Short mmCIF file of C-alpha atoms in Angstrom, two decimals:
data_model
loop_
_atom_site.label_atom_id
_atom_site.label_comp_id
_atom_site.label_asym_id
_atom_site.label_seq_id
_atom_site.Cartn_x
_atom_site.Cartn_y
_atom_site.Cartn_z
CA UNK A 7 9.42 3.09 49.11
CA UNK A 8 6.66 -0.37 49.81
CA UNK A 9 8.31 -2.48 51.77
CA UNK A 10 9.11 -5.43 49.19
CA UNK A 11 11.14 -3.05 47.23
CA UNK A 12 12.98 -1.86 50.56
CA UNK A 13 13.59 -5.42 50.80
CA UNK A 14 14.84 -6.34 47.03
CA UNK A 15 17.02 -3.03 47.48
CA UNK A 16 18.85 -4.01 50.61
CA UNK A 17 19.29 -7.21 49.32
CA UNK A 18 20.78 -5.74 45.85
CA UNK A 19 22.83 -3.10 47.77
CA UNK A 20 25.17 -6.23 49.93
CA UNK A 21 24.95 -8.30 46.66
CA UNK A 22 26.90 -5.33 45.00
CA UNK A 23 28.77 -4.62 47.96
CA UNK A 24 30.24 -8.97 47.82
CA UNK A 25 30.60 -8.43 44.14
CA UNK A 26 32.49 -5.90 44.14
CA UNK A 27 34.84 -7.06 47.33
CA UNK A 28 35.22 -10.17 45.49
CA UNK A 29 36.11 -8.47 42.22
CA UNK A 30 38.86 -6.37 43.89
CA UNK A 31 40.13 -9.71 45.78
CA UNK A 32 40.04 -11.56 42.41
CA UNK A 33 42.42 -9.12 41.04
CA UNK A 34 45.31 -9.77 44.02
CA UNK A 35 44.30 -13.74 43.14
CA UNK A 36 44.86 -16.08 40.40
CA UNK A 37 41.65 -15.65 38.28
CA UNK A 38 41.65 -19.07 36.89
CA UNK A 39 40.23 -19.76 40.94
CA UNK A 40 37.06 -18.55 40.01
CA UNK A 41 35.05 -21.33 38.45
CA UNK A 42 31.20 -21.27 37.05
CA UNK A 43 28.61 -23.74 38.77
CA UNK A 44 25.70 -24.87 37.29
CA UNK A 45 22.64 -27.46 38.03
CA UNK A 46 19.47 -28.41 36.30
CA UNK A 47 16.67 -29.88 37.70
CA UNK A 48 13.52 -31.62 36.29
CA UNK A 49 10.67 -32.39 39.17
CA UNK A 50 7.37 -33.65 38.89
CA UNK A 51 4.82 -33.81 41.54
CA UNK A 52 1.53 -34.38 42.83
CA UNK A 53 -0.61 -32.40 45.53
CA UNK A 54 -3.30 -33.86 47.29
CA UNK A 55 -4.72 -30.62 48.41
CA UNK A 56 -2.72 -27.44 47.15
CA UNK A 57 -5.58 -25.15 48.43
CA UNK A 58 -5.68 -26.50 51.86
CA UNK A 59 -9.62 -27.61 51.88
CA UNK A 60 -11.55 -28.69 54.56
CA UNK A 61 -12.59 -32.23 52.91
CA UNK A 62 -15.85 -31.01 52.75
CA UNK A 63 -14.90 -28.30 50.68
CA UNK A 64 -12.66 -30.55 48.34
CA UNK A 65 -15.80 -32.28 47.50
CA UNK A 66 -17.91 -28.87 47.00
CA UNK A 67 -15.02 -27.59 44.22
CA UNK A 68 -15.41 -31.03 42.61
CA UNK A 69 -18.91 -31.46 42.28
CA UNK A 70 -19.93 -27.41 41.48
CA UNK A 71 -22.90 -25.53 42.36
CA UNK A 72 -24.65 -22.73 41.35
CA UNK A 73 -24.14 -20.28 43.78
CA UNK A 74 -20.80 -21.40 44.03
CA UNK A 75 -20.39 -20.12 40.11
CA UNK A 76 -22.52 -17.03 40.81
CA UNK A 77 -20.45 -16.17 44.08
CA UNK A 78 -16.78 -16.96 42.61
CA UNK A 79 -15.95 -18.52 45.18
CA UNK A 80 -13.85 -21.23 43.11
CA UNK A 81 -13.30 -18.88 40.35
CA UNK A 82 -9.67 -20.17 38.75
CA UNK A 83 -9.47 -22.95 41.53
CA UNK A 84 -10.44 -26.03 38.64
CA UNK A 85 -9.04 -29.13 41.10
CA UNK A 86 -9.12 -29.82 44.51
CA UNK A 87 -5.83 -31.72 43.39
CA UNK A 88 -2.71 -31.05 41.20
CA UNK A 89 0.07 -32.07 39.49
CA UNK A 90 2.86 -29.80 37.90
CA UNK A 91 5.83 -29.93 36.27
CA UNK A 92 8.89 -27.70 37.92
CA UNK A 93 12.14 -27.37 36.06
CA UNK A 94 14.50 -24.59 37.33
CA UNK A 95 18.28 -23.91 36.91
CA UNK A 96 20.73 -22.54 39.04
CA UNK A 97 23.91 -20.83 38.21
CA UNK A 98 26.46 -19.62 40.22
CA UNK A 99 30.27 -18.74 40.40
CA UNK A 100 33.16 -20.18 43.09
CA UNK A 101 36.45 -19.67 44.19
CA UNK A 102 38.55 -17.99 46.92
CA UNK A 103 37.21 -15.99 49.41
CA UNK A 104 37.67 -14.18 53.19
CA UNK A 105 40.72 -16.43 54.59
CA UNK A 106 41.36 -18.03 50.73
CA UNK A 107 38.31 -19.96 51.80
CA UNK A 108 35.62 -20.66 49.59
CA UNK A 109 32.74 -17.83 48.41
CA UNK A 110 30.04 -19.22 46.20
CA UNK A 111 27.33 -16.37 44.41
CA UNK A 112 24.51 -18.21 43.05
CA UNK A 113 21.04 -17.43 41.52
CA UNK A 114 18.14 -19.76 40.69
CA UNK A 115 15.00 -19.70 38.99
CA UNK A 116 12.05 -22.22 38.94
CA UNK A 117 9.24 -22.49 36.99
CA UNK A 118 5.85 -24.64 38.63
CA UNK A 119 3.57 -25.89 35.91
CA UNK A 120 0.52 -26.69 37.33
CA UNK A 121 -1.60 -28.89 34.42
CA UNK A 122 -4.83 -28.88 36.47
CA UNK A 123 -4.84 -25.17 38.00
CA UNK A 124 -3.31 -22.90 35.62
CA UNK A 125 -3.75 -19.83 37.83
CA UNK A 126 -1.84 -21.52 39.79
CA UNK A 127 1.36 -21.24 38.08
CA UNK A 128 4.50 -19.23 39.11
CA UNK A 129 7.84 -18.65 39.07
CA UNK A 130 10.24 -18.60 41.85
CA UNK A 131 13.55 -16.64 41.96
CA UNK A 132 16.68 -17.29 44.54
CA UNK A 133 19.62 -15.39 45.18
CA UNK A 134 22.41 -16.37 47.46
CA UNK A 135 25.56 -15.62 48.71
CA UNK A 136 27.74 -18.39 50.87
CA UNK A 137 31.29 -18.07 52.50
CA UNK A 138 33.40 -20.75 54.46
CA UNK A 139 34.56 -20.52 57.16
CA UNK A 140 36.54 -22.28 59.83
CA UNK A 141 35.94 -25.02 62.35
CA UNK A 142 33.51 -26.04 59.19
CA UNK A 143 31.28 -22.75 59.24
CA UNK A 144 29.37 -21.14 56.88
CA UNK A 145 27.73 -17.65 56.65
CA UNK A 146 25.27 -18.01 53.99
CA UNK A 147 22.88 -14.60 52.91
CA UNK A 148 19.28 -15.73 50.97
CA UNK A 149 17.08 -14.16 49.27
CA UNK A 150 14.11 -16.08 47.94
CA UNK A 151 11.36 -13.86 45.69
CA UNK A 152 8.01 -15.33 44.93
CA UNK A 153 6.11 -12.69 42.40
CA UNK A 154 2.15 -12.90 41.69
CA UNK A 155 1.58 -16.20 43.31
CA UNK A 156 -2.43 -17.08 43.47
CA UNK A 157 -2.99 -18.91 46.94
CA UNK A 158 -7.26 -18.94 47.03
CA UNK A 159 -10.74 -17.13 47.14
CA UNK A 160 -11.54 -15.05 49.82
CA UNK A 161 -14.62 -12.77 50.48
CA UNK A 162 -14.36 -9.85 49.28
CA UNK A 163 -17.87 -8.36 49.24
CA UNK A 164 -21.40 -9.55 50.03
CA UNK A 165 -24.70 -7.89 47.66
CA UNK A 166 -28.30 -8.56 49.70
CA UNK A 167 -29.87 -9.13 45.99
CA UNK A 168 -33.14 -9.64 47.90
CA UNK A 169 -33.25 -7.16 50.14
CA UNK A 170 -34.01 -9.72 52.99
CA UNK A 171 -31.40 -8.27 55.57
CA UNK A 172 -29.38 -12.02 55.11
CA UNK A 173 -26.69 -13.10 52.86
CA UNK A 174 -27.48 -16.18 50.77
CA UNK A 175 -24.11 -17.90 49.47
CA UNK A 176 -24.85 -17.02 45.94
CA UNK A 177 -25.06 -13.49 47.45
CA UNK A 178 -21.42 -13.77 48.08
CA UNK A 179 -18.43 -12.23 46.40
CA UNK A 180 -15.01 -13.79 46.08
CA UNK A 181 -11.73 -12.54 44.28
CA UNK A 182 -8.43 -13.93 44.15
CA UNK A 183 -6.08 -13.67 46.41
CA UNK A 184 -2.28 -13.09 45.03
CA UNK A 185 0.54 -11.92 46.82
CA UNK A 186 4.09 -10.73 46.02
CA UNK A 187 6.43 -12.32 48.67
CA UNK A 188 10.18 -11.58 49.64
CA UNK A 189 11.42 -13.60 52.45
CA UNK A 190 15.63 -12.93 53.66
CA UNK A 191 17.87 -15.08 55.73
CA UNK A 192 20.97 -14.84 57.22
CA UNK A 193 21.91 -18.05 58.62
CA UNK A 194 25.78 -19.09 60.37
CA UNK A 195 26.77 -22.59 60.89
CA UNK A 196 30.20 -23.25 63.04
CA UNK A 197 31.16 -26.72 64.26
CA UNK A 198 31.44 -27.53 67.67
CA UNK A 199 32.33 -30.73 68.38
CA UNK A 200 34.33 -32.45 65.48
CA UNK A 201 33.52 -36.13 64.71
CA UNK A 202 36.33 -38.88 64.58
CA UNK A 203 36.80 -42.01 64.35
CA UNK A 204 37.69 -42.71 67.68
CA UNK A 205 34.78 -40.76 68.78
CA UNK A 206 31.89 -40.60 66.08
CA UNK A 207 29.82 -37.93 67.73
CA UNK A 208 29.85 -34.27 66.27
CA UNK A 209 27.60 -30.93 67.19
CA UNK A 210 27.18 -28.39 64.35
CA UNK A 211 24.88 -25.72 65.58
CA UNK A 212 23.29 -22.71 62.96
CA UNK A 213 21.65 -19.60 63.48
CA UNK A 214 19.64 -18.01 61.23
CA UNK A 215 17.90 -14.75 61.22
CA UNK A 216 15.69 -13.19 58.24
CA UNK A 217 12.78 -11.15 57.65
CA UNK A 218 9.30 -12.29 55.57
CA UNK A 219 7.42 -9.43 53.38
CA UNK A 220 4.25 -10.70 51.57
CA UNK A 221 2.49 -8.38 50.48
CA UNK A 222 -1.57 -8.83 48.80
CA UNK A 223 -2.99 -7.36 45.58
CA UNK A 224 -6.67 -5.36 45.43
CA UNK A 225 -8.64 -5.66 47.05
CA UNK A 226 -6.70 -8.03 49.81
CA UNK A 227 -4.38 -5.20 50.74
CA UNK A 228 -5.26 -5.90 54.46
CA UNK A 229 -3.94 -9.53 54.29
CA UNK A 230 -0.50 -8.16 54.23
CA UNK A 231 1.93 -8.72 56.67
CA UNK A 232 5.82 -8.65 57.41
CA UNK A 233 8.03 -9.30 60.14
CA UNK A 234 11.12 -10.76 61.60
CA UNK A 235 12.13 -14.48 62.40
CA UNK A 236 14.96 -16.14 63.89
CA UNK A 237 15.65 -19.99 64.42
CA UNK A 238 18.35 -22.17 66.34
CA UNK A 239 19.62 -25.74 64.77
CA UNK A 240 21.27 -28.64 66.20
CA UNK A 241 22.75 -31.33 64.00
CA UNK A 242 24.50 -34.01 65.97
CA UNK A 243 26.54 -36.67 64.58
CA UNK A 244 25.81 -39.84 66.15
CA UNK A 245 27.78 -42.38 63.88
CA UNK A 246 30.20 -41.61 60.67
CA UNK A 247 26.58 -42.72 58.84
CA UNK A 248 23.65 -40.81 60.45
CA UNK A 249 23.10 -38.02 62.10
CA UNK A 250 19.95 -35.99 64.10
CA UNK A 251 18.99 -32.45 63.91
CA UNK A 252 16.91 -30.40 66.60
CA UNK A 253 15.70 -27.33 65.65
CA UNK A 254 13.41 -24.15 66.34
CA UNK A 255 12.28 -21.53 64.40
CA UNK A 256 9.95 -18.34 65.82
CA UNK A 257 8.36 -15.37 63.33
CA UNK A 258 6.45 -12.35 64.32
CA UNK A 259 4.78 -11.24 61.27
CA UNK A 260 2.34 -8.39 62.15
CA UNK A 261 -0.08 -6.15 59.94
CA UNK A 262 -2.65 -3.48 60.58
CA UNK A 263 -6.28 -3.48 60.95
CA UNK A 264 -8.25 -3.57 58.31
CA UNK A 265 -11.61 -3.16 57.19
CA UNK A 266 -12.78 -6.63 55.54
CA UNK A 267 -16.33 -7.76 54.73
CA UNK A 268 -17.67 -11.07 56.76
CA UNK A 269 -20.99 -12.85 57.29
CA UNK A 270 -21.94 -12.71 60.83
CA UNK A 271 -24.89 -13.00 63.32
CA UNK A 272 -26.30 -9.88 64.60
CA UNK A 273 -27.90 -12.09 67.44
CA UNK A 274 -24.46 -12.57 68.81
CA UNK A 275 -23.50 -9.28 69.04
CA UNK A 276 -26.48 -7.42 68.95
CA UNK A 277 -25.28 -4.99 66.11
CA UNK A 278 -27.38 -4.21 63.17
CA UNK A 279 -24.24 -4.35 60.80
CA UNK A 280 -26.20 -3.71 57.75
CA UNK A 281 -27.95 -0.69 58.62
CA UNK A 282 -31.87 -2.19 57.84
CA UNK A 283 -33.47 -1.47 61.19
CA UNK A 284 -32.75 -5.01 62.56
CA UNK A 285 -30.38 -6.32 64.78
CA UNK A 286 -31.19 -10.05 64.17
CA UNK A 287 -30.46 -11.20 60.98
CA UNK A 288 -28.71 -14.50 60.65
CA UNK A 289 -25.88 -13.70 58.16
CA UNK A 290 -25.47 -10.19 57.73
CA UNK A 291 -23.23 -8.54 55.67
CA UNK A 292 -20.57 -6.76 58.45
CA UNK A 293 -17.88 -4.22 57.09
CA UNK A 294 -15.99 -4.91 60.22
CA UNK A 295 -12.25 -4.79 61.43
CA UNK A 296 -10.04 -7.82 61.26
CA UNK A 297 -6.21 -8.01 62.41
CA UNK A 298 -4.23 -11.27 61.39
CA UNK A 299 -1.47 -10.42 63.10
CA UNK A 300 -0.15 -13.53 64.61
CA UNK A 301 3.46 -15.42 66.71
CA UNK A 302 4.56 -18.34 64.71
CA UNK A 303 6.64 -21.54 66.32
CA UNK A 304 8.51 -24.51 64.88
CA UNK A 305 9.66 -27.51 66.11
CA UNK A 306 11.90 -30.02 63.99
CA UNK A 307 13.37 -32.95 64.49
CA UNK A 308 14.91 -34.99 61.61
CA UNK A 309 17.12 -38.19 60.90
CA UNK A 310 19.68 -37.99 58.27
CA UNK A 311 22.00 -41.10 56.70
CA UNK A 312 23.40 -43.22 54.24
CA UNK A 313 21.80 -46.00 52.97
CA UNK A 314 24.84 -47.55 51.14
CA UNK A 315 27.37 -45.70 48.84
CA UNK A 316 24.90 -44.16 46.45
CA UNK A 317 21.54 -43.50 48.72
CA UNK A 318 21.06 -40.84 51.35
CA UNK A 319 17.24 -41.08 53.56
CA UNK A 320 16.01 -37.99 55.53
CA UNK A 321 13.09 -38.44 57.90
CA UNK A 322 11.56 -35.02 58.85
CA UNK A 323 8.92 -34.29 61.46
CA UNK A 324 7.85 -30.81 62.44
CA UNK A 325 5.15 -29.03 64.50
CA UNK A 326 4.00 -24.99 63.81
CA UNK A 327 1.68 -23.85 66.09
CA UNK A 328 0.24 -20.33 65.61
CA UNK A 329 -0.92 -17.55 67.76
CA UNK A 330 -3.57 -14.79 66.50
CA UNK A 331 -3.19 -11.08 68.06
CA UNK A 332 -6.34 -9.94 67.13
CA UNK A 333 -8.49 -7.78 69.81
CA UNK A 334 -10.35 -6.71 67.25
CA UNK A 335 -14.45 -7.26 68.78
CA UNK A 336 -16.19 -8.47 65.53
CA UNK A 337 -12.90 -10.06 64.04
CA UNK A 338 -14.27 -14.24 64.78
CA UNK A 339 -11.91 -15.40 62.45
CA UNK A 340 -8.42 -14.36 63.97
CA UNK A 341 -9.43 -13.41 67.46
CA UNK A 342 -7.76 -16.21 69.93
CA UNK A 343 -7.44 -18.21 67.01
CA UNK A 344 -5.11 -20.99 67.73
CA UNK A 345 -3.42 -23.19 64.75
CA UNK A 346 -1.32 -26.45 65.05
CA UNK A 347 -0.11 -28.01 62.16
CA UNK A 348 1.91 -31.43 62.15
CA UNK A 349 4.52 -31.96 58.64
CA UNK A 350 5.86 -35.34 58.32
CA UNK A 351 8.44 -35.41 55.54
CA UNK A 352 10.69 -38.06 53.53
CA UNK A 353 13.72 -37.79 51.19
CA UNK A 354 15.48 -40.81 49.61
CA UNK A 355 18.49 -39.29 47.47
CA UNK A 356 19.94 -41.82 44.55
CA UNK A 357 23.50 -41.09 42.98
CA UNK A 358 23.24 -42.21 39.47
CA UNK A 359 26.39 -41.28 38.98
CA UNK A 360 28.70 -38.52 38.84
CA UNK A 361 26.90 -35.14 39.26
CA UNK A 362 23.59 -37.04 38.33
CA UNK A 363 20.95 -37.73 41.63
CA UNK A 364 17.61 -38.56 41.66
CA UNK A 365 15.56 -37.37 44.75
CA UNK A 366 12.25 -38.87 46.17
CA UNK A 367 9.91 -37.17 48.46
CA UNK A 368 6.81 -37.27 50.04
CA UNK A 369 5.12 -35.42 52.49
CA UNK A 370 1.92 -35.89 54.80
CA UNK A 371 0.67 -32.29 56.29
CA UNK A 372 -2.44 -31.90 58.71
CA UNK A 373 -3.79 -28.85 60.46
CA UNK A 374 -6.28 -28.29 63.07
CA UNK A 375 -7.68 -24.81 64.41
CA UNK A 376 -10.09 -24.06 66.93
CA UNK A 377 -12.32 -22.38 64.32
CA UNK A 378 -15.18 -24.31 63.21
CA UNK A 379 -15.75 -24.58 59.71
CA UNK A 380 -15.58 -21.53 57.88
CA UNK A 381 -16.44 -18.22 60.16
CA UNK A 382 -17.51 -15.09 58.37
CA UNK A 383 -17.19 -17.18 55.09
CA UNK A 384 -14.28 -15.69 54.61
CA UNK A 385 -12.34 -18.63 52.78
CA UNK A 386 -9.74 -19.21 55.81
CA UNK A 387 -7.45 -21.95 56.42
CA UNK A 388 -9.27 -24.13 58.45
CA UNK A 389 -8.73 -27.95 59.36
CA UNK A 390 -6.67 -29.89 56.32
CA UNK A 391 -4.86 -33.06 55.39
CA UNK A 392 -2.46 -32.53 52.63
CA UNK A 393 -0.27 -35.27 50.82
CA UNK A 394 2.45 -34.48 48.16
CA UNK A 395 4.59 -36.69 46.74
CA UNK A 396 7.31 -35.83 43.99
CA UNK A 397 10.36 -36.79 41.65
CA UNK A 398 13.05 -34.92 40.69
CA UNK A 399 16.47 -35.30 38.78
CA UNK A 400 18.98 -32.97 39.32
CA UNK A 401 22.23 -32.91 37.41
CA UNK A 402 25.50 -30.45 38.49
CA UNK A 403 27.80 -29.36 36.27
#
């Protein structure tokens, strides 16, 4: 069995196994407990750079080239910027669980509508599971499923048309890549120092553990990679208004060599990749190994509060740095690649009124790597600024 459906199965298997605990409970209890939950949502927003281009690139996509329409290499990619409209719905069902304390089963789909990059749009599918718990804990299981989901153009192939021994960029063949991705978490929250009036400050620290499958579509099988994370979070209370949260998140998501196709020097290897008698042509074509294997670390701190009866803000900022594996002698793009990415994020959260909120968010994202430009032409993530900002009103029933 592939490891995604592994995944969905274990995942089915303790959704069946709650069910039907909570169905045999429900009998010994007062069915009219149980109540439905609903919420709709209607968002809107704008990306500034949904395929994470260099700048340089952003303008190349906009202005269009021949080789560029001869290679694929922006094949289905029509903007360098998007908007999109996501609806979803969530329904769900509450009432008394372990300890007569609450259990909530939920599931949610959404539905992105992207208006200028249509390959771009996907739906998204959550399932969840939450029990309370005392001192104010939670055990909550996730599953989040994100089917056929077109991130870019890589490299797929290269043709010497010429026969000159060097790969010209209209010699270059892209394909999409789309991935099928699972991702599970099992996170447990548990008060530890309860806020008061006499003495405002409160610790609530959460665990989480969970387990990230994505899994690539021909002829990107080798891009595939899985493994397990676990974080740590700290939300301290600091006044009966606002509160700070410290967190940390690490994921090991590993794959196994595979043969991909880059553009390389022979000079700085002294290999004659493509077989032609030479081992000095500029930008051979190289069937070589490549391992993306890499460590991934988060840092988070955020500021949480009210702004008045009817407005909550939350200030995010957050730091991923990432680690490549690869040993792998020809692989330039992964091996001792380093990535650091900074995420500044902001929420403003309006009541309307009962049930009724409308949320406002935006979100500035930059990466830097200590690849230059593109190596191998492989279409990597390389250096990026990203802005996205976005509406949404949510109503619960």
């Amino acid at each position: 069995m592939p490891p995604r459906s592994r995944l969905v199965h274990f995942v089915m298997l303790i959704a069946g196994g709650v069910a039907a605990s909570t169905a045999s409970a429900g009998a010994q209890q007062d069915r009219r407990s149980w109540r439905p939950t609903a919420r709709v949502e209607a968002a809107v927003r704008y990306d500034g750079n949904p395929f994470l281009l260099t700048a340089g690139r952003k303008g190349r996509l906009a202005a269009g080239s021949a080789a560029d329409s001869q290679s694929g290499r922006f094949r289905g990619m029509e903007s360098a910027t998007d908007a999109m409209g996501i609806p979803s719905l969530r329904l769900g069902i509450a009432g008394r669980g372990v300890g007569g304390r609450t259990l909530e089963i939920g599931a949610e789909v959404a539905y992105e509508a992207n208006l200028r990059n249509a390959e771009r749009r996907h739906a998204e599918f959550r399932f969840g599971i939450e029990q309370s718990l005392r001192r104010a804990g939670r055990l909550r299981l996730r599953a989040d499923w994100r089917p056929s989901y077109f991130h870019k153009n890589y490299l797929a192939d290269a043709v010497d048309l010429n026969s000159d021994g060097d790969i010209g960029p209209e010699e270059r063949r892209y394909a999409s890549g789309t991935s099928n991705q699972v991702d599970l978490s099992l996170r447990y929250r548990r008060r530890l120092v309860k806020s008061t009036k006499r003495r405002p400050l409160g610790v609530t620290a959460e665990l989480a553990v969970g387990y990230l499958d994505r899994s690539y579509d021909a002829p990107f099988a080798g891009r595939s990679r899985s493994g397990p994370g676990a974080g740590l979070a700290l939300a301290i209370q600091v006044s009966r208004r606002w509160a700070v949260g410290l967190d940390y998140a690490f994921a090991s998501l590993g794959g196994d060599p595979a043969q991909a196709v880059l553009i390389l020097n022979e000079n700085d290897f002294g290999e004659d990749f493509n077989a032609n008698g030479s081992a000095s042509d500029d930008s051979a074509r190289a069937a070589v190994l490549v391992d993306r294997s890499r460590a991934e670390h988060e840092f988070g701190l955020s500021v949480e509060g009210e702004l008045g009866k009817r407005a909550t803000l939350e200030v995010t900022y957050a730091r991923r740095l990432r680690n490549f594996s690869s040993r792998e002698p020809f692989d330039i793009v992964n091996r001792d690649r380093r990535d650091a990415r900074n995420d500044l994020d902001a929420e403003l959260d309006l009541r309307l009124a009962s049930g009724l909120h409308l949320a406002l968010a935006g979100r500035r994202a930059a990466q830097t790597t200590n690849r230059a430009g593109d190596p191998g032409a492989s279409g990597e993530v390389a250096d990026y600024t990203r802005y996205v900002a976005s509406a949404a009103l949510r109503y619960r029933f």
